[in-house]
JSON list of C-alpha atoms in Angstrom, two decimals:
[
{"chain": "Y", "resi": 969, "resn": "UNK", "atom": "CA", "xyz": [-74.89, -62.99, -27.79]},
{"chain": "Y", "resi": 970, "resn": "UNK", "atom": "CA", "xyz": [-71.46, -62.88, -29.92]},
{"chain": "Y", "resi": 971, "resn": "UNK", "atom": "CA", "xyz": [-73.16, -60.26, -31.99]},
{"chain": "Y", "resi": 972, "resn": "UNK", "atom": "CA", "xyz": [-74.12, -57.60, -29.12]},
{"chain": "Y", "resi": 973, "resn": "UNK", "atom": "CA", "xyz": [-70.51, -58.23, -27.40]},
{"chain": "Y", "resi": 974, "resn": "UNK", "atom": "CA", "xyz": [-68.98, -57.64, -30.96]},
{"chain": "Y", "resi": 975, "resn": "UNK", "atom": "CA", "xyz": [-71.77, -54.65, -31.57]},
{"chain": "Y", "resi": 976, "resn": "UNK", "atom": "CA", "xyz": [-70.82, -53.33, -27.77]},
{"chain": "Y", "resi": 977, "resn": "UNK", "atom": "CA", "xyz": [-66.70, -53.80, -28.83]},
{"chain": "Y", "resi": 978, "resn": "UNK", "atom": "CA", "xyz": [-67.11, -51.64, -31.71]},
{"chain": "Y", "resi": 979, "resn": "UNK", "atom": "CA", "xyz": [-68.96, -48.51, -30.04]},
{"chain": "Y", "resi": 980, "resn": "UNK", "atom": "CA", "xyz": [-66.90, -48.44, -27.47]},
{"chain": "Y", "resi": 981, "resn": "UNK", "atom": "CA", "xyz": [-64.02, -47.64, -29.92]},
{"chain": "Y", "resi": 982, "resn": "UNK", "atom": "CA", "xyz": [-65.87, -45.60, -31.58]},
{"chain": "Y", "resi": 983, "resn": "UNK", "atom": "CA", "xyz": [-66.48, -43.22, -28.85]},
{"chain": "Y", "resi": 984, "resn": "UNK", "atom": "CA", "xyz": [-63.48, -43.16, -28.28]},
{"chain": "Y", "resi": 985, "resn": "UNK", "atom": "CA", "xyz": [-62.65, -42.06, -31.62]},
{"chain": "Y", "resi": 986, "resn": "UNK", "atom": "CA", "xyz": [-65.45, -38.91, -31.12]},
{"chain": "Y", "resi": 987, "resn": "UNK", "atom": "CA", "xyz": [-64.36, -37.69, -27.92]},
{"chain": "Y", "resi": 988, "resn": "UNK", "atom": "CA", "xyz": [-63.31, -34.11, -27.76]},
{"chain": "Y", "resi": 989, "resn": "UNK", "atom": "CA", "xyz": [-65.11, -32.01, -24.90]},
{"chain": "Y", "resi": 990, "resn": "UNK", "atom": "CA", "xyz": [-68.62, -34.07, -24.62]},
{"chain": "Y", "resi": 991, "resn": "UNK", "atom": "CA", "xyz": [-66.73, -36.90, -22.62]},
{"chain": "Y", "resi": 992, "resn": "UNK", "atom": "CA", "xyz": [-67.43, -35.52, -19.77]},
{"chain": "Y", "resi": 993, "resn": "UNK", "atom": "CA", "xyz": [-70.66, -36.08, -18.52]},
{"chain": "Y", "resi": 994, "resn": "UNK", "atom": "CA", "xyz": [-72.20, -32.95, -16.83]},
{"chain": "Y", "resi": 995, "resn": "UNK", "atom": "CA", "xyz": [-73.61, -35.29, -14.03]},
{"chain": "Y", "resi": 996, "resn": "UNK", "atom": "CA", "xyz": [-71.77, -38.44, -13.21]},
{"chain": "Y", "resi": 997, "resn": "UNK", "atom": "CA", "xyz": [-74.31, -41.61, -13.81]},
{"chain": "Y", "resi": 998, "resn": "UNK", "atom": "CA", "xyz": [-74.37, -45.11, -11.59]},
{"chain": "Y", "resi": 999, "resn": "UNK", "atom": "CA", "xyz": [-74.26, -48.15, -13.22]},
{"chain": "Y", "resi": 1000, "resn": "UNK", "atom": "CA", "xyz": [-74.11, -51.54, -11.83]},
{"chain": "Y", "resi": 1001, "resn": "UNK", "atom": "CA", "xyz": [-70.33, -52.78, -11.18]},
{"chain": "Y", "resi": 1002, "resn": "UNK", "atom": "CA", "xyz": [-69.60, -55.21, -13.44]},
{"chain": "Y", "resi": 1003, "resn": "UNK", "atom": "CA", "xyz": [-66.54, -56.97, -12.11]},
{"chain": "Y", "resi": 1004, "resn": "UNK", "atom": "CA", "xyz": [-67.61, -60.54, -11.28]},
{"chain": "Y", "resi": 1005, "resn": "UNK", "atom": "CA", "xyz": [-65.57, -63.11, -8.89]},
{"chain": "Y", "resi": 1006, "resn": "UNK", "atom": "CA", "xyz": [-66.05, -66.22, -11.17]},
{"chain": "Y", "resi": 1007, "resn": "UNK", "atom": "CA", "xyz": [-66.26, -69.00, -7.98]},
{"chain": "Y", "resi": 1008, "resn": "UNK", "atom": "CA", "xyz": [-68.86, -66.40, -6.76]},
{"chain": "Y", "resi": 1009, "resn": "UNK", "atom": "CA", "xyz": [-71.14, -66.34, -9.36]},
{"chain": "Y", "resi": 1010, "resn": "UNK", "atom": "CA", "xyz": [-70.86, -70.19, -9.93]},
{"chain": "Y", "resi": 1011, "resn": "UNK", "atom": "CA", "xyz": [-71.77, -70.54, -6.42]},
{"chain": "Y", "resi": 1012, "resn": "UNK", "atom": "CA", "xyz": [-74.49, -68.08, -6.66]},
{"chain": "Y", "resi": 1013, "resn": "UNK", "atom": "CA", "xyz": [-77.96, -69.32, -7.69]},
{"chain": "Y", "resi": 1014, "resn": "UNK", "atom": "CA", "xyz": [-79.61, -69.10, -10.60]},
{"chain": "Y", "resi": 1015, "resn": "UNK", "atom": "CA", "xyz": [-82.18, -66.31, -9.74]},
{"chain": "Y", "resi": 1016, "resn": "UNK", "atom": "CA", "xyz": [-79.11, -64.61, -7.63]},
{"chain": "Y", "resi": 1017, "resn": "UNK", "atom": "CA", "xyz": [-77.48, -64.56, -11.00]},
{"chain": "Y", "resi": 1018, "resn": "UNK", "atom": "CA", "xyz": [-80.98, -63.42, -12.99]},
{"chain": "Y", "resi": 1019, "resn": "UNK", "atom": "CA", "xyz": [-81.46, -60.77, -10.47]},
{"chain": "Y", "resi": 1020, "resn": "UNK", "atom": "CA", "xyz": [-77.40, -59.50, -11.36]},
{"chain": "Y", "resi": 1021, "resn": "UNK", "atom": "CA", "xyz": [-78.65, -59.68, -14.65]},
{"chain": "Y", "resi": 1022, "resn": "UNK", "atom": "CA", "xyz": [-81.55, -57.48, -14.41]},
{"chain": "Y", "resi": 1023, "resn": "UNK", "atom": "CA", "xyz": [-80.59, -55.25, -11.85]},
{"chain": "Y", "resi": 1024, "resn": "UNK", "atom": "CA", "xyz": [-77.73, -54.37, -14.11]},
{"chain": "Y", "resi": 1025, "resn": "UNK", "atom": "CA", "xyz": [-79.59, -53.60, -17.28]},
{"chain": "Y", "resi": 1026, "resn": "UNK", "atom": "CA", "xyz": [-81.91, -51.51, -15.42]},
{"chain": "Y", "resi": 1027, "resn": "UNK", "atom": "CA", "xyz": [-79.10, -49.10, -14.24]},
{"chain": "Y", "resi": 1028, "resn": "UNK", "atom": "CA", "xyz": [-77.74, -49.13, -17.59]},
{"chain": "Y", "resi": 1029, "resn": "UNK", "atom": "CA", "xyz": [-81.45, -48.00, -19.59]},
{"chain": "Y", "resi": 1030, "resn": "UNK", "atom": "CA", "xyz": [-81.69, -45.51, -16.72]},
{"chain": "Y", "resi": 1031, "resn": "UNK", "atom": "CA", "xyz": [-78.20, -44.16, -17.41]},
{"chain": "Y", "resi": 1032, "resn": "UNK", "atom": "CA", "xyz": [-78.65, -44.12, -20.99]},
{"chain": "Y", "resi": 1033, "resn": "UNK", "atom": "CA", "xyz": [-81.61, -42.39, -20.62]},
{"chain": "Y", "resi": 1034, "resn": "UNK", "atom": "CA", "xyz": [-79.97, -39.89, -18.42]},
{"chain": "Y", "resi": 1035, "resn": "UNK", "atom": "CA", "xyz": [-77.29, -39.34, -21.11]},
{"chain": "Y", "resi": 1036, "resn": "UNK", "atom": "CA", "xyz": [-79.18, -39.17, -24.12]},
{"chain": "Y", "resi": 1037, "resn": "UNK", "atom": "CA", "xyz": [-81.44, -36.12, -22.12]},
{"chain": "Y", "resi": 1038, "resn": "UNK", "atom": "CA", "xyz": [-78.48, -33.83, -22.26]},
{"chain": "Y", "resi": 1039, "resn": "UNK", "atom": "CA", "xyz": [-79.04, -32.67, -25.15]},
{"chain": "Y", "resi": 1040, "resn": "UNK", "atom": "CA", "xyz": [-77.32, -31.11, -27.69]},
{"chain": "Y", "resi": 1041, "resn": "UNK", "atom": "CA", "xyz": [-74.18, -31.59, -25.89]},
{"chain": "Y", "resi": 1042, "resn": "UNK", "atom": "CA", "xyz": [-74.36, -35.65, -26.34]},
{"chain": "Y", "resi": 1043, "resn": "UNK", "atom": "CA", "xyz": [-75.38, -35.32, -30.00]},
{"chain": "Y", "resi": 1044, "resn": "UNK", "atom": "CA", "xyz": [-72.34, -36.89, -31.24]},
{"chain": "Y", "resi": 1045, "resn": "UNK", "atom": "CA", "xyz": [-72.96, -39.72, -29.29]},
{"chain": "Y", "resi": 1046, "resn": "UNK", "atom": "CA", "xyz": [-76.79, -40.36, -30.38]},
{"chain": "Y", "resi": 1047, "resn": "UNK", "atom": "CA", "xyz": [-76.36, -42.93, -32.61]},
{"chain": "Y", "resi": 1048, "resn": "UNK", "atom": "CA", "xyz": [-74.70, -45.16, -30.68]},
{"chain": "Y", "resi": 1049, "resn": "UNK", "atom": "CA", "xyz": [-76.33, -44.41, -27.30]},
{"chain": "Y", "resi": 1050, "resn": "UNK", "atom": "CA", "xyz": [-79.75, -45.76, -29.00]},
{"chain": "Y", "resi": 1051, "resn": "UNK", "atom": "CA", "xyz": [-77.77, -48.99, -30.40]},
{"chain": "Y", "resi": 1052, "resn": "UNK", "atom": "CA", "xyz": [-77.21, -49.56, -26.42]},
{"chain": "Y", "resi": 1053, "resn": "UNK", "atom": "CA", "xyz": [-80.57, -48.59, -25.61]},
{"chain": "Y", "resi": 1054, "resn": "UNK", "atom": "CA", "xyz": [-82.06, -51.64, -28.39]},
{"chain": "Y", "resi": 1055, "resn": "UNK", "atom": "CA", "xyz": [-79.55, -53.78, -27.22]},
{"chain": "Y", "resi": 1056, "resn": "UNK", "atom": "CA", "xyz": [-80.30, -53.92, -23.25]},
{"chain": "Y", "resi": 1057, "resn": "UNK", "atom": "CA", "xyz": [-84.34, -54.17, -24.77]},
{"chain": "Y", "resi": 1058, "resn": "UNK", "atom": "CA", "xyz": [-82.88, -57.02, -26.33]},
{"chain": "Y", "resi": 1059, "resn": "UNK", "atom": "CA", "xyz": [-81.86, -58.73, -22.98]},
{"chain": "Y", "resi": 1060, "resn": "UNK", "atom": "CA", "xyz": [-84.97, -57.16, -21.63]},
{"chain": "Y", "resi": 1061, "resn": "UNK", "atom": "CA", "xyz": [-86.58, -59.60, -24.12]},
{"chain": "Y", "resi": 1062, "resn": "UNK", "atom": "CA", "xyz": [-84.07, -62.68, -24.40]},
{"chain": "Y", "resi": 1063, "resn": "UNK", "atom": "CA", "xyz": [-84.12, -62.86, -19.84]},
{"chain": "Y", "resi": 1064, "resn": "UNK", "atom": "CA", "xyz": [-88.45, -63.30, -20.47]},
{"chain": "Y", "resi": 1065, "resn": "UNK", "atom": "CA", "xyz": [-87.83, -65.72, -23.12]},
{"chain": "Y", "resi": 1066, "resn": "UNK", "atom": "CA", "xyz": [-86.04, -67.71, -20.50]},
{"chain": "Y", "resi": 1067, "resn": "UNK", "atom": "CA", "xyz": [-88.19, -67.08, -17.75]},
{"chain": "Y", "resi": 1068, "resn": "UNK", "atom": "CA", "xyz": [-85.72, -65.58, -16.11]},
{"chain": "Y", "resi": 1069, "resn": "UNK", "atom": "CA", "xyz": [-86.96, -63.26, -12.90]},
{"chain": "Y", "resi": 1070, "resn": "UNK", "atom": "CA", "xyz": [-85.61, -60.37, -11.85]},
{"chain": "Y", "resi": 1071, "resn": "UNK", "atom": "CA", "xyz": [-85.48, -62.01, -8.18]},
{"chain": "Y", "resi": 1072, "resn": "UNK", "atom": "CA", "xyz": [-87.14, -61.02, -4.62]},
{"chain": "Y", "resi": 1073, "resn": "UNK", "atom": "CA", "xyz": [-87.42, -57.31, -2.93]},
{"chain": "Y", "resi": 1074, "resn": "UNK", "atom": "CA", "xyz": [-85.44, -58.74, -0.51]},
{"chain": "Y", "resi": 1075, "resn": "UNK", "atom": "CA", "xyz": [-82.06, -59.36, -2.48]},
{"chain": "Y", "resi": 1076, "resn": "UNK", "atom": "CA", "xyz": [-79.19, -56.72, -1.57]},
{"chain": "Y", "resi": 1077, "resn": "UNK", "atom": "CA", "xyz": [-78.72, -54.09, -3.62]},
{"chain": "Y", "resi": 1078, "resn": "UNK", "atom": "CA", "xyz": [-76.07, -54.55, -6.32]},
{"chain": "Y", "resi": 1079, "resn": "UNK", "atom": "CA", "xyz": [-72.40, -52.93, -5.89]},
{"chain": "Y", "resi": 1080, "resn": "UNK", "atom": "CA", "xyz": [-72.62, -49.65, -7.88]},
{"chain": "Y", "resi": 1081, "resn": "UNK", "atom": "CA", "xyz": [-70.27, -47.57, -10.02]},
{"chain": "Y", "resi": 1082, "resn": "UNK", "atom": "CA", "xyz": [-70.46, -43.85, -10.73]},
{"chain": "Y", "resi": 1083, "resn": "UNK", "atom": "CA", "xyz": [-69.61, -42.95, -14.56]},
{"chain": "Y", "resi": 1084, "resn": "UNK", "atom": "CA", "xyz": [-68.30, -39.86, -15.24]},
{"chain": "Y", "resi": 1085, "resn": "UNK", "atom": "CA", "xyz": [-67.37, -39.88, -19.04]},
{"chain": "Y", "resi": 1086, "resn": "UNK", "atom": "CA", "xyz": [-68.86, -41.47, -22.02]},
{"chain": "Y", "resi": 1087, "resn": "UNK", "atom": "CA", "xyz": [-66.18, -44.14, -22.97]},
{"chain": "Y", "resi": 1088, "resn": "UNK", "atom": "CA", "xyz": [-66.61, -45.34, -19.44]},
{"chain": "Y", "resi": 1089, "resn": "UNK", "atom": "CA", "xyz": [-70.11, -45.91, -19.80]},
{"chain": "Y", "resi": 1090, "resn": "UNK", "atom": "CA", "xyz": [-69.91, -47.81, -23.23]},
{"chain": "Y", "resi": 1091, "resn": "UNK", "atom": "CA", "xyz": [-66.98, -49.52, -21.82]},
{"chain": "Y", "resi": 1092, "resn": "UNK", "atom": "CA", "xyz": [-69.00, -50.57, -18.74]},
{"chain": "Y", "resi": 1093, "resn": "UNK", "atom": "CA", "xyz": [-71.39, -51.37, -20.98]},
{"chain": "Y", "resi": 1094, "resn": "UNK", "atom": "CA", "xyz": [-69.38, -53.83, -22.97]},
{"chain": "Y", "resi": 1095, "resn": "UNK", "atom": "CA", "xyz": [-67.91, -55.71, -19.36]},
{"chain": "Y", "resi": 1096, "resn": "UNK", "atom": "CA", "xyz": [-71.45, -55.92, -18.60]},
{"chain": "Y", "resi": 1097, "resn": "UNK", "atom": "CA", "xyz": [-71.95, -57.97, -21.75]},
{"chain": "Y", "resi": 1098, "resn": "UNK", "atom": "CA", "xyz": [-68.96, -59.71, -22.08]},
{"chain": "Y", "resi": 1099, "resn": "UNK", "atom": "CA", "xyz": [-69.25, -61.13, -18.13]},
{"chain": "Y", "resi": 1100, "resn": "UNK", "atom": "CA", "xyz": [-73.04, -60.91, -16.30]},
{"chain": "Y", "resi": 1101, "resn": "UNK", "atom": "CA", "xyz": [-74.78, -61.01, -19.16]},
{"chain": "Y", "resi": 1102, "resn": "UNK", "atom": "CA", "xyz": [-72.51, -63.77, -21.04]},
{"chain": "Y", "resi": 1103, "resn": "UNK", "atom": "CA", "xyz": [-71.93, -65.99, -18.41]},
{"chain": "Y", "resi": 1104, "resn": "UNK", "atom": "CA", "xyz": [-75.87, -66.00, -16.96]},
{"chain": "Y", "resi": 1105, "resn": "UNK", "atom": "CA", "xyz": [-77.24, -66.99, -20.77]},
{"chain": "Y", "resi": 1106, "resn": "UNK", "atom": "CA", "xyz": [-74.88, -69.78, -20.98]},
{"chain": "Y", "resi": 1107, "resn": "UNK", "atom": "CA", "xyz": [-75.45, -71.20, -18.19]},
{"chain": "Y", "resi": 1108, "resn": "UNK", "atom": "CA", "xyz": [-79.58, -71.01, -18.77]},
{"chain": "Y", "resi": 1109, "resn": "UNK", "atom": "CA", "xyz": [-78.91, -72.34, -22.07]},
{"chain": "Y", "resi": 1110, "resn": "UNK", "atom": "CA", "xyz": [-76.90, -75.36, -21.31]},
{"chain": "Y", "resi": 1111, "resn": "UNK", "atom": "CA", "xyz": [-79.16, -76.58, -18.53]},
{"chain": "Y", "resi": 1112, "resn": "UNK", "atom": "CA", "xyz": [-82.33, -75.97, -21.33]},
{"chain": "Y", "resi": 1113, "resn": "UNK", "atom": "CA", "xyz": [-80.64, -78.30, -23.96]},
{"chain": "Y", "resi": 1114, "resn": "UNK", "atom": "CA", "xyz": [-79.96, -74.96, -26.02]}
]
């Protein structure tokens, strides 16, 4: 996990580093939020928390997806928008591993952001690693024995 927040820490900088005028996304893109209210999510449950989890990666494929489309204006970009793209796979993959579901129809919808620049999105990106994504995997781990 220390490897895709590092990985995550480093494109966001260096985005930042190839702004000029492609910042600005042509469309704004929604994202999950990912602010989290630590007594909330320890009170949450764990498929509460899985659901978080997944709902969040799923906005953020879809919004890299939506990105990477406009073409040849987020060329620059490429390159790192794909790293993104094989890292939330890579959650994709480690939440089956744990058996962790993506959680009932019935759960609310998650609290949205809309992203209107690049650096936002890899910086969104990043918090969504460093907290949802972090804190869900520990906890699974430490109550497997991992």
């Amino acid at each position: 996990m220390n490897k895709f927040i590092q990985d995550a820490s480093r494109m966001e900088k260096d985005v930042v580093d190839l702004c000029e005028d492609a910042c600005n996304l042509p469309e704004q893109v929604t994202v999950s939020d990912t602010r989290v209210n630590f007594p909330d999510w320890r009170a949450m449950d764990r498929s509460r928390q899985a659901w978080e989890v997944w709902s969040g990666q799923a906005l953020l494929s879809s919004a890299v997806g939506q990105v990477k489309s406009q073409q040849p204006r987020m060329q620059p970009f490429l390159r790192q928008l794909e790293v993104m793209e094989s890292g939330l796979r890579s959650i994709r993959e480690i939440l089956r591993r744990h058996n962790a579901q993506a959680g009932p129809a019935e759960e609310p919808l998650p609290r949205t952001l809309s992203v209107p620049t690049v650096p936002k999105l890899f910086s969104v990106y990043a918090s969504f690693l460093r907290g949802k994504v972090n804190l869900f995997l520990a906890s699974v781990c430490q109550g497997s024995g991992r």
